[in-house]
CSV table of C-alpha atoms and ligand atoms in Angstrom, one decimal:
chain,number,residue,atom,x,y,z
A,1,MET,CA,0.0,0.0,0.0
A,2,LEU,CA,1.2,3.5,-0.8
A,3,SER,CA,1.1,5.7,2.3
A,4,VAL,CA,0.1,9.1,3.3
A,5,ALA,CA,0.5,8.0,7.0
A,6,SER,CA,3.1,10.7,7.7
A,7,ASN,CA,0.3,13.2,7.5
A,8,ILE,CA,-1.6,11.6,10.4
A,9,SER,CA,0.7,12.7,13.1
A,10,LYS,CA,0.7,16.2,11.6
A,11,MET,CA,-3.0,16.1,11.5
A,12,SER,CA,-3.5,15.2,15.1
A,13,ALA,CA,-0.8,17.5,16.3
A,14,ASN,CA,-2.3,20.4,14.5
A,15,ASN,CA,-5.9,19.2,14.9
A,16,VAL,CA,-6.3,19.7,11.2
A,17,LYS,CA,-9.5,18.7,9.4
A,18,PRO,CA,-9.3,16.1,6.7
A,19,PHE,CA,-8.8,17.3,3.1
A,20,THR,CA,-12.4,16.7,1.9
A,21,VAL,CA,-13.1,15.8,-1.7
A,22,PHE,CA,-16.6,15.4,-3.3
A,23,VAL,CA,-16.6,13.1,-6.3
A,24,GLU,CA,-19.4,14.3,-8.7
A,25,GLY,CA,-20.7,13.4,-12.1
A,26,ASN,CA,-23.7,12.0,-13.9
A,27,ILE,CA,-25.3,8.7,-13.2
A,28,GLY,CA,-22.9,6.0,-14.5
A,29,SER,CA,-19.9,8.3,-14.7
A,30,GLY,CA,-17.7,6.0,-12.6
A,31,LYS,CA,-17.8,7.7,-9.2
A,32,THR,CA,-17.6,4.3,-7.4
A,33,THR,CA,-14.7,3.2,-9.6
A,34,PHE,CA,-12.9,6.4,-8.9
A,35,LEU,CA,-13.2,5.9,-5.2
A,36,GLU,CA,-12.0,2.3,-5.6
A,37,HIS,CA,-8.9,3.6,-7.3
A,38,PHE,CA,-8.0,5.4,-4.1
A,39,ARG,CA,-8.4,2.3,-1.9
A,40,GLN,CA,-4.7,1.4,-2.7
A,41,PHE,CA,-3.6,4.4,-0.6
A,42,GLU,CA,-3.6,4.1,3.2
A,43,ASP,CA,-5.2,6.5,5.5
A,44,ILE,CA,-8.0,7.7,3.2
A,45,THR,CA,-11.6,7.6,4.3
A,46,LEU,CA,-13.8,6.5,1.4
A,47,LEU,CA,-17.5,7.2,1.7
A,48,THR,CA,-19.5,5.6,-1.1
A,49,GLU,CA,-23.0,6.9,-1.7
A,50,PRO,CA,-25.7,5.3,0.5
A,51,VAL,CA,-27.7,3.9,-2.4
A,52,GLU,CA,-28.2,0.6,-0.5
A,53,MET,CA,-29.9,2.6,2.3
A,54,TRP,CA,-32.2,4.2,-0.3
A,55,ARG,CA,-33.0,0.7,-1.6
A,56,ASP,CA,-33.9,-0.7,1.8
A,57,LEU,CA,-35.3,1.6,4.5
A,58,LYS,CA,-37.1,-0.7,6.8
A,59,GLY,CA,-37.9,-3.0,3.8
A,60,CYS,CA,-39.0,-0.1,1.5
A,61,ASN,CA,-37.1,0.6,-1.7
A,62,LEU,CA,-37.3,4.4,-1.9
A,63,LEU,CA,-35.2,4.5,-5.1
A,64,GLU,CA,-37.6,2.2,-6.8
A,65,LEU,CA,-40.7,4.0,-5.5
A,66,MET,CA,-39.2,7.3,-6.7
A,67,TYR,CA,-38.5,6.0,-10.3
A,68,LYS,CA,-41.9,4.3,-10.5
A,69,ASP,CA,-44.1,7.2,-9.3
A,70,PRO,CA,-42.0,10.3,-9.0
A,71,GLU,CA,-44.9,12.7,-8.3
A,72,LYS,CA,-45.8,10.7,-5.3
A,73,TRP,CA,-42.4,9.8,-3.9
A,74,ALA,CA,-39.9,12.5,-5.0
A,75,MET,CA,-40.3,14.5,-1.8
A,76,THR,CA,-39.9,11.5,0.4
A,77,PHE,CA,-36.9,10.2,-1.5
A,78,GLN,CA,-35.1,13.6,-1.6
A,79,SER,CA,-35.8,14.1,2.1
A,80,TYR,CA,-34.1,10.8,2.9
A,81,VAL,CA,-31.2,11.6,0.4
A,82,SER,CA,-30.6,14.8,2.4
A,83,LEU,CA,-30.5,13.0,5.7
A,84,THR,CA,-28.1,10.3,4.5
A,85,MET,CA,-25.9,12.8,2.7
A,86,LEU,CA,-25.8,15.0,5.8
A,87,ASP,CA,-24.7,12.0,7.8
A,88,MET,CA,-21.8,11.4,5.4
A,89,HIS,CA,-20.8,15.1,5.5
A,90,ARG,CA,-20.8,15.0,9.3
A,91,ARG,CA,-19.1,11.6,9.7
A,92,PRO,CA,-15.7,12.2,11.4
A,93,ALA,CA,-12.6,11.0,9.6
A,94,SER,CA,-9.4,10.3,11.5
A,95,THR,CA,-7.4,10.2,8.2
A,96,PRO,CA,-5.8,13.1,6.4
A,97,VAL,CA,-8.1,12.7,3.4
A,98,LYS,CA,-11.8,12.1,3.1
A,99,LEU,CA,-13.3,11.2,-0.3
A,100,MET,CA,-17.1,11.3,-0.6
A,101,GLU,CA,-19.3,10.1,-3.5
A,102,ARG,CA,-21.7,13.1,-4.2
A,103,SER,CA,-22.9,15.6,-1.7
A,104,LEU,CA,-25.8,17.6,-0.5
A,105,PHE,CA,-24.9,20.1,-3.3
A,106,SER,CA,-25.5,17.8,-6.2
A,107,ALA,CA,-28.7,16.5,-4.6
A,108,ARG,CA,-29.9,20.1,-4.5
A,109,TYR,CA,-28.5,21.6,-7.7
A,110,CYS,CA,-28.9,18.6,-10.0
A,111,PHE,CA,-31.6,16.2,-8.8
A,112,VAL,CA,-34.0,18.5,-6.9
A,113,GLU,CA,-33.4,21.2,-9.5
A,114,HIS,CA,-34.5,18.8,-12.2
A,115,MET,CA,-37.6,17.8,-10.2
A,116,MET,CA,-38.5,21.4,-9.7
A,117,ARG,CA,-38.1,22.3,-13.4
A,118,ASN,CA,-40.2,19.5,-14.7
A,119,ASN,CA,-42.9,19.9,-12.0
A,120,THR,CA,-42.3,16.5,-10.4
A,121,LEU,CA,-42.1,18.5,-7.2
A,122,HIS,CA,-44.9,20.8,-6.3
A,123,PRO,CA,-43.6,24.3,-5.7
A,124,ALA,CA,-44.5,23.9,-2.0
A,125,GLN,CA,-42.4,20.7,-1.8
A,126,PHE,CA,-39.5,22.3,-3.6
A,127,ALA,CA,-39.7,25.3,-1.2
A,128,VAL,CA,-39.5,23.0,1.9
A,129,LEU,CA,-36.5,21.1,0.5
A,130,ASP,CA,-34.8,24.3,-0.5
A,131,GLU,CA,-35.4,25.8,3.0
A,132,TRP,CA,-33.8,22.7,4.6
A,133,PHE,CA,-30.8,23.0,2.2
A,134,ARG,CA,-30.3,26.6,3.1
A,135,PHE,CA,-30.7,26.0,6.8
A,136,ILE,CA,-28.1,23.2,6.7
A,137,GLN,CA,-25.7,25.4,4.7
A,138,HIS,CA,-25.9,28.3,7.1
A,139,ASN,CA,-26.0,26.3,10.4
A,140,ILE,CA,-24.0,23.1,9.9
A,141,PRO,CA,-20.4,23.1,8.8
A,142,ILE,CA,-20.0,21.2,5.6
A,143,ASP,CA,-16.3,20.9,4.8
A,144,ALA,CA,-15.2,20.9,1.1
A,145,ASP,CA,-11.7,21.4,-0.3
A,146,LEU,CA,-12.0,20.0,-3.8
A,147,ILE,CA,-14.6,18.7,-6.2
A,148,VAL,CA,-13.6,16.1,-8.7
A,149,TYR,CA,-16.0,16.3,-11.6
A,150,LEU,CA,-16.1,13.1,-13.7
A,151,LYS,CA,-17.3,14.7,-17.0
A,152,THR,CA,-19.0,12.4,-19.4
A,153,SER,CA,-21.1,12.4,-22.6
A,154,PRO,CA,-24.8,11.6,-22.0
A,155,SER,CA,-24.8,8.9,-24.7
A,156,ILE,CA,-21.8,7.1,-23.2
A,157,VAL,CA,-23.2,6.9,-19.6
A,158,TYR,CA,-26.6,6.0,-21.0
A,159,GLN,CA,-25.0,2.9,-22.6
A,160,ARG,CA,-23.2,2.1,-19.3
A,161,ILE,CA,-26.5,2.4,-17.3
A,162,LYS,CA,-28.2,0.0,-19.7
A,163,LYS,CA,-25.3,-2.4,-19.5
A,164,ARG,CA,-25.1,-2.5,-15.7
A,165,ALA,CA,-28.9,-3.1,-15.6
A,166,ARG,CA,-29.6,-1.8,-12.1
A,167,SER,CA,-33.3,-2.8,-11.9
A,168,GLU,CA,-34.6,0.6,-10.7
A,169,GLU,CA,-32.9,2.4,-13.6
A,170,GLN,CA,-34.4,0.4,-16.5
A,171,CYS,CA,-37.0,3.1,-17.1
A,172,VAL,CA,-34.4,6.0,-17.3
A,173,PRO,CA,-34.7,7.7,-20.6
A,174,LEU,CA,-31.7,9.4,-22.4
A,175,SER,CA,-33.4,12.7,-22.0
A,176,TYR,CA,-33.1,12.5,-18.2
A,177,ILE,CA,-29.4,11.7,-18.5
A,178,GLU,CA,-29.0,14.7,-20.9
A,179,GLU,CA,-30.8,17.0,-18.5
A,180,LEU,CA,-28.7,15.8,-15.5
A,181,HIS,CA,-25.6,16.4,-17.6
A,182,ARG,CA,-26.7,20.0,-18.3
A,183,LEU,CA,-27.4,20.6,-14.6
A,184,HIS,CA,-23.9,19.3,-13.6
A,185,GLU,CA,-22.3,21.6,-16.2
A,186,ASP,CA,-24.4,24.5,-15.0
A,187,TRP,CA,-23.4,24.0,-11.4
A,188,LEU,CA,-19.7,23.0,-11.8
A,189,ILE,CA,-18.6,24.7,-15.1
A,190,ASN,CA,-21.0,27.5,-15.9
A,191,ARG,CA,-21.4,28.3,-12.2
A,192,ILE,CA,-25.0,29.5,-12.4
A,193,HIS,CA,-25.5,29.0,-8.7
A,194,ALA,CA,-23.6,31.3,-6.4
A,195,GLU,CA,-22.4,28.4,-4.3
A,196,CYS,CA,-19.8,26.1,-5.6
A,197,PRO,CA,-18.2,25.0,-2.4
A,198,ALA,CA,-14.7,24.2,-3.6
A,199,PRO,CA,-12.4,24.4,-6.7
A,200,VAL,CA,-13.3,21.9,-9.4
A,201,LEU,CA,-10.9,19.4,-11.1
A,202,VAL,CA,-12.4,18.1,-14.3
A,203,LEU,CA,-11.5,14.6,-15.5
A,204,ASP,CA,-12.5,12.9,-18.8
A,205,ALA,CA,-14.7,10.1,-17.6
A,206,ASP,CA,-15.8,9.0,-21.1
A,207,LEU,CA,-12.6,6.9,-21.3
A,208,ASP,CA,-13.1,3.2,-20.9
A,209,LEU,CA,-11.8,1.1,-18.1
A,210,SER,CA,-8.5,0.3,-19.9
A,211,GLN,CA,-7.6,4.0,-20.1
A,212,ILE,CA,-9.3,5.6,-17.1
A,213,THR,CA,-6.6,4.7,-14.6
A,214,ASP,CA,-4.2,7.2,-16.2
A,215,GLU,CA,-6.9,9.9,-16.1
A,216,TYR,CA,-7.6,9.1,-12.4
A,217,LYS,CA,-3.9,9.4,-11.7
A,218,ARG,CA,-4.1,13.1,-12.8
A,219,SER,CA,-6.0,13.8,-9.6
A,220,GLU,CA,-3.7,11.9,-7.2
A,221,HIS,CA,-1.3,14.8,-6.8
A,222,GLN,CA,-4.0,17.2,-5.8
A,223,ILE,CA,-5.8,14.8,-3.5
A,224,LEU,CA,-2.8,13.3,-1.7
A,225,ARG,CA,-0.4,16.2,-1.5
A,226,LYS,CA,-3.0,18.8,-0.4
A,227,ALA,CA,-3.4,16.9,2.8
A,228,VAL,CA,0.3,17.5,3.7
B,1,LIG,P1,-21.4,5.7,-10.7
B,1,LIG,O1,-20.4,5.1,-9.8
B,1,LIG,O2,-20.8,7.0,-11.2
B,1,LIG,O3,-21.9,4.8,-11.7
B,1,LIG,O4,-22.5,6.2,-9.7
B,1,LIG,P2,-24.0,5.7,-9.6
B,1,LIG,O5,-24.6,5.9,-10.9
B,1,LIG,O6,-24.1,4.4,-9.0
B,1,LIG,O7,-24.5,6.8,-8.5
B,1,LIG,P3,-25.4,8.0,-8.7
B,1,LIG,O8,-25.3,8.9,-7.5
B,1,LIG,O9,-25.1,8.8,-10.0
B,1,LIG,O10,-26.8,7.4,-8.8
B,1,LIG,C1,-27.4,6.3,-8.1
B,1,LIG,C2,-28.8,6.3,-8.3
B,1,LIG,O11,-29.5,7.2,-7.4
B,1,LIG,C3,-29.2,6.8,-9.7
B,1,LIG,O12,-30.4,6.0,-10.1
B,1,LIG,C4,-29.6,8.2,-9.5
B,1,LIG,C5,-30.1,8.2,-8.1
B,1,LIG,N1,-29.8,9.4,-7.4
B,1,LIG,C6,-28.7,9.7,-6.7
B,1,LIG,N2,-28.8,10.9,-6.0
B,1,LIG,C7,-30.0,11.3,-6.3
B,1,LIG,C8,-30.8,12.4,-5.8
B,1,LIG,O13,-30.4,13.3,-5.1
B,1,LIG,N3,-32.0,12.4,-6.4
B,1,LIG,C9,-32.5,11.5,-7.2
B,1,LIG,N4,-33.7,11.7,-7.7
B,1,LIG,N5,-31.8,10.5,-7.6
B,1,LIG,C10,-30.6,10.4,-7.1
């Protein structure tokens, strides 16, 4: 294992917070694979997205309910996404680096934004979710030092989603993936929302598995060295 252990003593001595990275990108852009790449390094906390919790909350599959009947379940689903994401943001890490898959920000600026624009959410439901988001932002510290944006083409991730065949996602149309792509670009590249919580590193995540490791390596320097 490669080590960034020397940073730990420095961390506890100075009581420094971990260097916190959000890994963002469209559905199927390879966020989990990116996190797995960093498993070879010691002393990094990896927090994968709590999809399994969304699929089984006391026996209820909220992800499936949301895809099957969005008008009815979007509010419930996004409310639980916010809770589980906040838990990840607040989870302490005793390592110098913390890598997180997605964030409260992509939930709000990509998914909730989409549901508001296409009227899946009633304006009153959107207003409640937005108030929660603002309250959290202003009252609960959310650390963010870097965003790694795995940029993809909608047609490529669409093919990957079909291939991986996650049962809940079988009804996802290309138009939804295209819209989510635009929303990620608006948030992370065009900066239409005032809040982008950290600098953005853009990686080409269209590359297939045989080439992607080299692309991932481009981020190692920033992620591992910044913790020093
Ligand atoms: P990866 O590793 O890049 O392939 O990541 P995925 O596709 O496993 O993870 P992600 O977060 O892009 O999506 C997991 C599923 O959950 C996908 O069907 C979209 C859905 N999802 C994630 N976050 C939200 C959210 O805040 N709202 C909604 N409506 N869906 C979400």
